[in-house]
Tab-separated table of C-alpha atoms and ligand atoms in Angstrom:
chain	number	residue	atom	x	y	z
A	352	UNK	CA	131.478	82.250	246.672
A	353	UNK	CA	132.235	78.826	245.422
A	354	UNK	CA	133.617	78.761	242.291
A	355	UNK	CA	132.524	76.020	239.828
A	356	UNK	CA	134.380	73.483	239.088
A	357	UNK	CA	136.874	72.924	235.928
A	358	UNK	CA	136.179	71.333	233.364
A	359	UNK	CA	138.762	67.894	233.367
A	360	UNK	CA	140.197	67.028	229.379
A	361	UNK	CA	142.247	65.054	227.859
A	362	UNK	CA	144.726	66.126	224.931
A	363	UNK	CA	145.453	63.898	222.669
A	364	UNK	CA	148.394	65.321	220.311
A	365	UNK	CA	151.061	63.987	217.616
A	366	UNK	CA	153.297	66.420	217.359
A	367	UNK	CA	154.254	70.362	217.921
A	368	UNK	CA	151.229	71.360	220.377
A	369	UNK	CA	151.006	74.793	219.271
A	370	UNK	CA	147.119	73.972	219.663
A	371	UNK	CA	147.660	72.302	223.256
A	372	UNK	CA	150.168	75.438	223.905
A	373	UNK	CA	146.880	77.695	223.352
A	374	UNK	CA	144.774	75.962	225.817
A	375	UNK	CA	147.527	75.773	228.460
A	376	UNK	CA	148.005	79.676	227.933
A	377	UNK	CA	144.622	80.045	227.870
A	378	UNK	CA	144.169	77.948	231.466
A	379	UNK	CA	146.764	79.883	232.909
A	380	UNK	CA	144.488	83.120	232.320
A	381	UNK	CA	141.632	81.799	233.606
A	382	UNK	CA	139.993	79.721	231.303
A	383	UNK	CA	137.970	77.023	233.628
A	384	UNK	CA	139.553	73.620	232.576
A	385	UNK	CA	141.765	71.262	234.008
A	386	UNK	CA	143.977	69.550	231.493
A	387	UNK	CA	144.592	66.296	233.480
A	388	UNK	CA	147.120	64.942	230.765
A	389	UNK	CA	148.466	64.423	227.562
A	390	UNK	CA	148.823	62.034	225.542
A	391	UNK	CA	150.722	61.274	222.306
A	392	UNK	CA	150.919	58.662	219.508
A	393	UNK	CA	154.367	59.658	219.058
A	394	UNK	CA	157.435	59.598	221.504
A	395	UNK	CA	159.594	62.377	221.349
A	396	UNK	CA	157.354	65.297	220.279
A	397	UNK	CA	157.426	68.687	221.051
A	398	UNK	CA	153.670	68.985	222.375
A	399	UNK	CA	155.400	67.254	225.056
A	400	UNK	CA	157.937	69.217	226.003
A	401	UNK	CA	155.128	71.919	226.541
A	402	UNK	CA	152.814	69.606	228.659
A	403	UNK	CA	155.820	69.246	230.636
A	404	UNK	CA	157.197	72.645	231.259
A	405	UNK	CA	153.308	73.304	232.050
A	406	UNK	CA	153.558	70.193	235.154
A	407	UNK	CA	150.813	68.391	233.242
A	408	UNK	CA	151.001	64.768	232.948
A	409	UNK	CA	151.972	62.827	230.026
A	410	UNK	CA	151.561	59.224	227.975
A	411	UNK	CA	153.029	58.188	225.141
A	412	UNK	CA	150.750	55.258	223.603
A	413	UNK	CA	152.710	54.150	220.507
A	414	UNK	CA	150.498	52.905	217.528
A	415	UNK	CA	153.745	51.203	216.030
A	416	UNK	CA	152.974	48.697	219.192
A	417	UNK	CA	149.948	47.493	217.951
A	418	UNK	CA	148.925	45.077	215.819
A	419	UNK	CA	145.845	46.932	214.740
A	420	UNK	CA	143.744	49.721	214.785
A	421	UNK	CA	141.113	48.427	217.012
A	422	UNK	CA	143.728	47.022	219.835
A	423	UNK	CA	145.325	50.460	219.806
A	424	UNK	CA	142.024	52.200	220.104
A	425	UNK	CA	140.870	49.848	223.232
A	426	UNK	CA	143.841	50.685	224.550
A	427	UNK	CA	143.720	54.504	224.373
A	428	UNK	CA	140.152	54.876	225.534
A	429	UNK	CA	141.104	52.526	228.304
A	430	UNK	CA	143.999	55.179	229.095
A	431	UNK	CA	141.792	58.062	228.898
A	432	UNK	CA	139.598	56.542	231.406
A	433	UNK	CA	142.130	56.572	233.745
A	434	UNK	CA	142.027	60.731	233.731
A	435	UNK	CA	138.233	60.283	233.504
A	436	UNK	CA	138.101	63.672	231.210
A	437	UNK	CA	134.637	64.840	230.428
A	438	UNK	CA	135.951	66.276	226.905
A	439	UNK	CA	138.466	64.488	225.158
A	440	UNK	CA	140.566	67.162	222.919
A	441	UNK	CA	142.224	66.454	219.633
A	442	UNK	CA	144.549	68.815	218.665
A	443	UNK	CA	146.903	67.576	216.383
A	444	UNK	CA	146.170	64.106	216.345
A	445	UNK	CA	147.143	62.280	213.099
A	446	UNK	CA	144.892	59.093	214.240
A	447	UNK	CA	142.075	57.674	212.631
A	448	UNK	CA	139.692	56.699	215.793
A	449	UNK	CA	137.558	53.744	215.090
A	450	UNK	CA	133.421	53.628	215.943
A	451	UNK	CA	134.561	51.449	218.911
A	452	UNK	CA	136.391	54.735	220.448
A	453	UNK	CA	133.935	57.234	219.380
A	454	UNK	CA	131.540	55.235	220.830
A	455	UNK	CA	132.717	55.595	224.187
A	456	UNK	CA	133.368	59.195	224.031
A	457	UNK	CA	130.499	60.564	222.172
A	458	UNK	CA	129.500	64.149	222.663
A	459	UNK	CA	132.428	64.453	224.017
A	460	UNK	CA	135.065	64.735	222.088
A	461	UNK	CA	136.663	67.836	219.938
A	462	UNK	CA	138.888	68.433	216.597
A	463	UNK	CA	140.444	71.355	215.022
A	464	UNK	CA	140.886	70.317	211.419
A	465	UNK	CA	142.958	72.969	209.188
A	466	UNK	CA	140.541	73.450	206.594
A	467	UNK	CA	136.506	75.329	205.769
A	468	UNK	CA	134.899	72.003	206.170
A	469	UNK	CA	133.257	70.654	204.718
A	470	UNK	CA	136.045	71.069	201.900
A	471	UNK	CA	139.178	69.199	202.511
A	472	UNK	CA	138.500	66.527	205.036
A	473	UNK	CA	141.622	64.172	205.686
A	474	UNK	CA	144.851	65.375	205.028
A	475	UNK	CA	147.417	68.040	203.138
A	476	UNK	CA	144.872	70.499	203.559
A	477	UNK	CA	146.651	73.727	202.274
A	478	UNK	CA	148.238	72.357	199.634
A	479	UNK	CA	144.920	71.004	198.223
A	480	UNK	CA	143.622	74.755	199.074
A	481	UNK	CA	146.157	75.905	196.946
A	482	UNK	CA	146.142	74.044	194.037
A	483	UNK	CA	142.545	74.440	193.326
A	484	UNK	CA	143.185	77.687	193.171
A	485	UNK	CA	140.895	78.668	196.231
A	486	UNK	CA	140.637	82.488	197.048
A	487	UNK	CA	140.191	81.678	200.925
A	488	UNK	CA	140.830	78.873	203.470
A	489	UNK	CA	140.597	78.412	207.193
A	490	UNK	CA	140.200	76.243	210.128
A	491	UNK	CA	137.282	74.245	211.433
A	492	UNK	CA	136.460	73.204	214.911
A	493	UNK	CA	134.045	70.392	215.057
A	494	UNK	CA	132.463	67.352	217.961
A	495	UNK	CA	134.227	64.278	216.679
A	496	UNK	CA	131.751	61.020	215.253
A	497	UNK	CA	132.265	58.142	213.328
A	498	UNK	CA	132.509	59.888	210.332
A	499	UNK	CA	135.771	61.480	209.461
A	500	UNK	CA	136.140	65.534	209.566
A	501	UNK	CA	132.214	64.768	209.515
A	502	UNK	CA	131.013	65.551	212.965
A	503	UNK	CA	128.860	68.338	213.503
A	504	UNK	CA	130.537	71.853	212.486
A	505	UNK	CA	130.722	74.245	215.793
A	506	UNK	CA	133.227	77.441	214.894
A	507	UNK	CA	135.076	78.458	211.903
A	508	UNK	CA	137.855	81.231	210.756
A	509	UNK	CA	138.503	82.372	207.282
A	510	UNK	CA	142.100	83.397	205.877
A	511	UNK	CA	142.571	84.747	202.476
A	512	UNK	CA	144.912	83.144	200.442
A	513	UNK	CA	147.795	85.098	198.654
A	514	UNK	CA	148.763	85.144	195.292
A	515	UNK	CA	152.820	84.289	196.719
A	516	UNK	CA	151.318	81.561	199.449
A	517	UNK	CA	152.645	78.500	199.577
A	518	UNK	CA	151.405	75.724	202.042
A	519	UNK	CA	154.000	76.656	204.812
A	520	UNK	CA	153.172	80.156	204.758
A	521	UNK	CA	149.110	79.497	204.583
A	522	UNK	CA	149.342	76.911	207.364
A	523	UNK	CA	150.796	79.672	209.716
A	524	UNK	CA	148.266	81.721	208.983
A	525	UNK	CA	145.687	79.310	209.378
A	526	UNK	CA	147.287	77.661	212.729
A	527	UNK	CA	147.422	81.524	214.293
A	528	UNK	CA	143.642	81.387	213.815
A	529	UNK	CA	143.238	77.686	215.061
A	530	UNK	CA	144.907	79.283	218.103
A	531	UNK	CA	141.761	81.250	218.846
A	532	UNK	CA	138.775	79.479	217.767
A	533	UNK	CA	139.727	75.879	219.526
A	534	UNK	CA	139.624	77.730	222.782
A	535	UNK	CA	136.902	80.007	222.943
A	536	UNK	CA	134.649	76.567	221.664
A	537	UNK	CA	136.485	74.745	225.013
A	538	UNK	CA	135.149	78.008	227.224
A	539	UNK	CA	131.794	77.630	225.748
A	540	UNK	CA	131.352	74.337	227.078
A	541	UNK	CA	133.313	74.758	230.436
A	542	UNK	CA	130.818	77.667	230.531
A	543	UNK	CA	127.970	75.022	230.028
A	544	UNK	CA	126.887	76.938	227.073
A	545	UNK	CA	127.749	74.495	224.380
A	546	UNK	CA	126.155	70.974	223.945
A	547	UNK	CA	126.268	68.224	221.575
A	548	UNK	CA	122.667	67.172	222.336
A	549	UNK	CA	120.856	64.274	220.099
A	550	UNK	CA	123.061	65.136	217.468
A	551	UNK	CA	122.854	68.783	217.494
A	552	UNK	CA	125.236	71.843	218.444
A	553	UNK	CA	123.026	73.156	221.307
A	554	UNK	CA	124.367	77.132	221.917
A	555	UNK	CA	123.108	79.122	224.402
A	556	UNK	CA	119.996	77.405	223.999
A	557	UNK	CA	119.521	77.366	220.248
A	558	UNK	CA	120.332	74.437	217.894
A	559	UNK	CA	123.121	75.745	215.801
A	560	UNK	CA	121.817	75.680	211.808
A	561	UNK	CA	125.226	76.225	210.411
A	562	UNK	CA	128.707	76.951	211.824
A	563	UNK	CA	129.753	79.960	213.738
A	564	UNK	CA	132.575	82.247	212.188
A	565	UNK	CA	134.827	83.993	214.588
A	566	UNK	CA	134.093	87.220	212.886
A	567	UNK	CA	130.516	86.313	214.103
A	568	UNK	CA	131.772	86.199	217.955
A	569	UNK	CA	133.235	90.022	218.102
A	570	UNK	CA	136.267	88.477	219.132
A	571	UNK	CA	139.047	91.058	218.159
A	572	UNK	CA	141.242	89.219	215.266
A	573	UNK	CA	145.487	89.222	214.953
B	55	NHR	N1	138.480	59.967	214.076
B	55	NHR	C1	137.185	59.977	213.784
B	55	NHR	N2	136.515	58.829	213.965
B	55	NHR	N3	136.526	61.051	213.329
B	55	NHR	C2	137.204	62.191	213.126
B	55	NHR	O1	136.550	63.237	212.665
B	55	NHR	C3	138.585	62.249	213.389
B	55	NHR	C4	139.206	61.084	213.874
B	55	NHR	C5	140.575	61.068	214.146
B	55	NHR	C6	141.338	62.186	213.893
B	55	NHR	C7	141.614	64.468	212.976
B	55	NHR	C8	141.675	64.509	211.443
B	55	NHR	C9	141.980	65.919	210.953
B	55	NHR	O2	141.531	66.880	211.557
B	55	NHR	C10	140.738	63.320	213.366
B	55	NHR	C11	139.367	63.375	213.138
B	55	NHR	C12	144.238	61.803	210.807
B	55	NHR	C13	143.940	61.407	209.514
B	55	NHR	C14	144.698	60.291	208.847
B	55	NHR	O3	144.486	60.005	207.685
B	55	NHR	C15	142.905	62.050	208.874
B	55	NHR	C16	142.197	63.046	209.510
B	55	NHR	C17	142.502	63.432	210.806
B	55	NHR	C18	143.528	62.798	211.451
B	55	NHR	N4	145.590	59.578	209.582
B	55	NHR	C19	146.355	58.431	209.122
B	55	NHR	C20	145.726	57.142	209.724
B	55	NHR	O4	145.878	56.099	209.077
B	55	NHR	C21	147.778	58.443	209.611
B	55	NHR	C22	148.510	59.658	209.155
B	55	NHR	C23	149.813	59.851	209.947
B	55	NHR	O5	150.094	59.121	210.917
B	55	NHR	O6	150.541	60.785	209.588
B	55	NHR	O7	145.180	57.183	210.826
B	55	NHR	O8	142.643	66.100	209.888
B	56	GAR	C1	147.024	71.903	213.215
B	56	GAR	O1	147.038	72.708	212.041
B	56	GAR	C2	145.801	71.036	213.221
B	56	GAR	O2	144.651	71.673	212.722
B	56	GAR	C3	146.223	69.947	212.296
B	56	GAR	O3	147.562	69.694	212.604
B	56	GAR	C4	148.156	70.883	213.154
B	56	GAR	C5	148.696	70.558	214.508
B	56	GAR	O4	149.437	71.628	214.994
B	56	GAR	N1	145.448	68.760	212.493
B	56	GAR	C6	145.387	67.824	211.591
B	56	GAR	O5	145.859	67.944	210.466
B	56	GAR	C7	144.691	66.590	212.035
B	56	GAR	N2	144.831	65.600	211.046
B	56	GAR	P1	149.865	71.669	216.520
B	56	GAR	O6	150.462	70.299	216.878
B	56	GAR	O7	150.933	72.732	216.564
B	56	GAR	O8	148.677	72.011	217.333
């Protein structure tokens, strides 16, 4: 028996890597991908560290040494094709990617974004959450486009909010679920169950009309 091949990605990060952390766990059990690096916008993060300690190989592509957006975006996709990925991860990444970069990548590329989109695109997500008084909140894993936090919707997971949270503690919560759902979306398409196909989530044959919850998957829940 020939097994198939793994999937090759990219990860691009910014900081911590808890998310990146998840996949690398989640390779080391089985899962059929083949991070081929890592790369960061910032020097000196932890997401690093764990790329390291995992012997996966790392970049550090500074926005500070750019003049502008599009220069810095040229020359990340022209990094990335170096590593040749077929899905380009972003987990963590604080970067605004310009058409230009999406272009290249289309289809291809991932986000987790800490919030139910399509509430709370952008940033400060669970303090915004919180202060309009929201009983629940969550995370989102969706393809990447053009359009920011817009791209089509894939898998979601719901966490109730608490009458004591504060942003710390509800980002916790939230990140433990992030920790599932942006891998079991990666093993759907490493599976070749998952497309993006003319602009449409394509699962297991269907088009998807509306986002997947992971209480929808029968995937057991912390
Ligand atoms: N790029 C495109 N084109 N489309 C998306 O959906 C993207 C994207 C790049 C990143 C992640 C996103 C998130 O999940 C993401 C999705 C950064 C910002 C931001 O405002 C907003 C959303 C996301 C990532 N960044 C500031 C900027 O000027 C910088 C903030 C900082 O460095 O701390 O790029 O939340
Ligand atoms: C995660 O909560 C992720 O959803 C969020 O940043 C955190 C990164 O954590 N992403 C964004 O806000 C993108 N703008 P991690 O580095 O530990 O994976």
């Amino acid at each position: 028996m020939t097994k198939p091949d793994k999937l090759p990605l990219v990860v691009l990060i910014s900081g911590s890597g808890s998310n990146l952390q998840a996949i690398i766990d989640q390779a080391a059990a089985g899962l059929a991908v083949e991070i081929r690096a890592v790369v960061s916008n910032r020097p000196g993060v932890r997401g690093l560290e764990r790329a390291e300690a995992a012997g996966i190989a790392t970049r550090v592509l500074d926005h500070k040494a750019f003049p502008d957006r599009e220069s810095y975006d040229l020359a990340l996709a022209d990094l990335l094709d170096e590593f040749q990925p077929q899905l380009v991860i972003l987990a963590g990444f604080m970067r605004i990617l310009s058409p230009l970069f999406i272009q290249r990548f289309r289809g291809r590329m991932l986000n987790i974004h800490p919030s139910l989109l399509p509430k709370y695109r952008g940033l400060h997500t669970h303090q915004r959450a919180l202060d309009a008084g929201d009983s629940e909140h969550g995370a989102s894993v969706h393809y990447v486009t053009e359009e920011l936090d817009g791209g089509p919707l894939i898998l979601q997971a719901r966490v109730a909010i608490e009458p004591e949270d504060n942003a710390v503690r509800l980002a916790e919560r939230v990140l433990a679920k992030e920790h599932i759902i942006f891998p079991m979306v990666i093993r759907w398409i490493a599976e070749g169950r998952l497309t993006l196909t003319e602009g449409r989530v394509i699962k297991d044959g269907k088009a998807l009309e509306k986002p997947l919850y992971l209480t929808d998957t029968g995937a057991p829940e912390p």
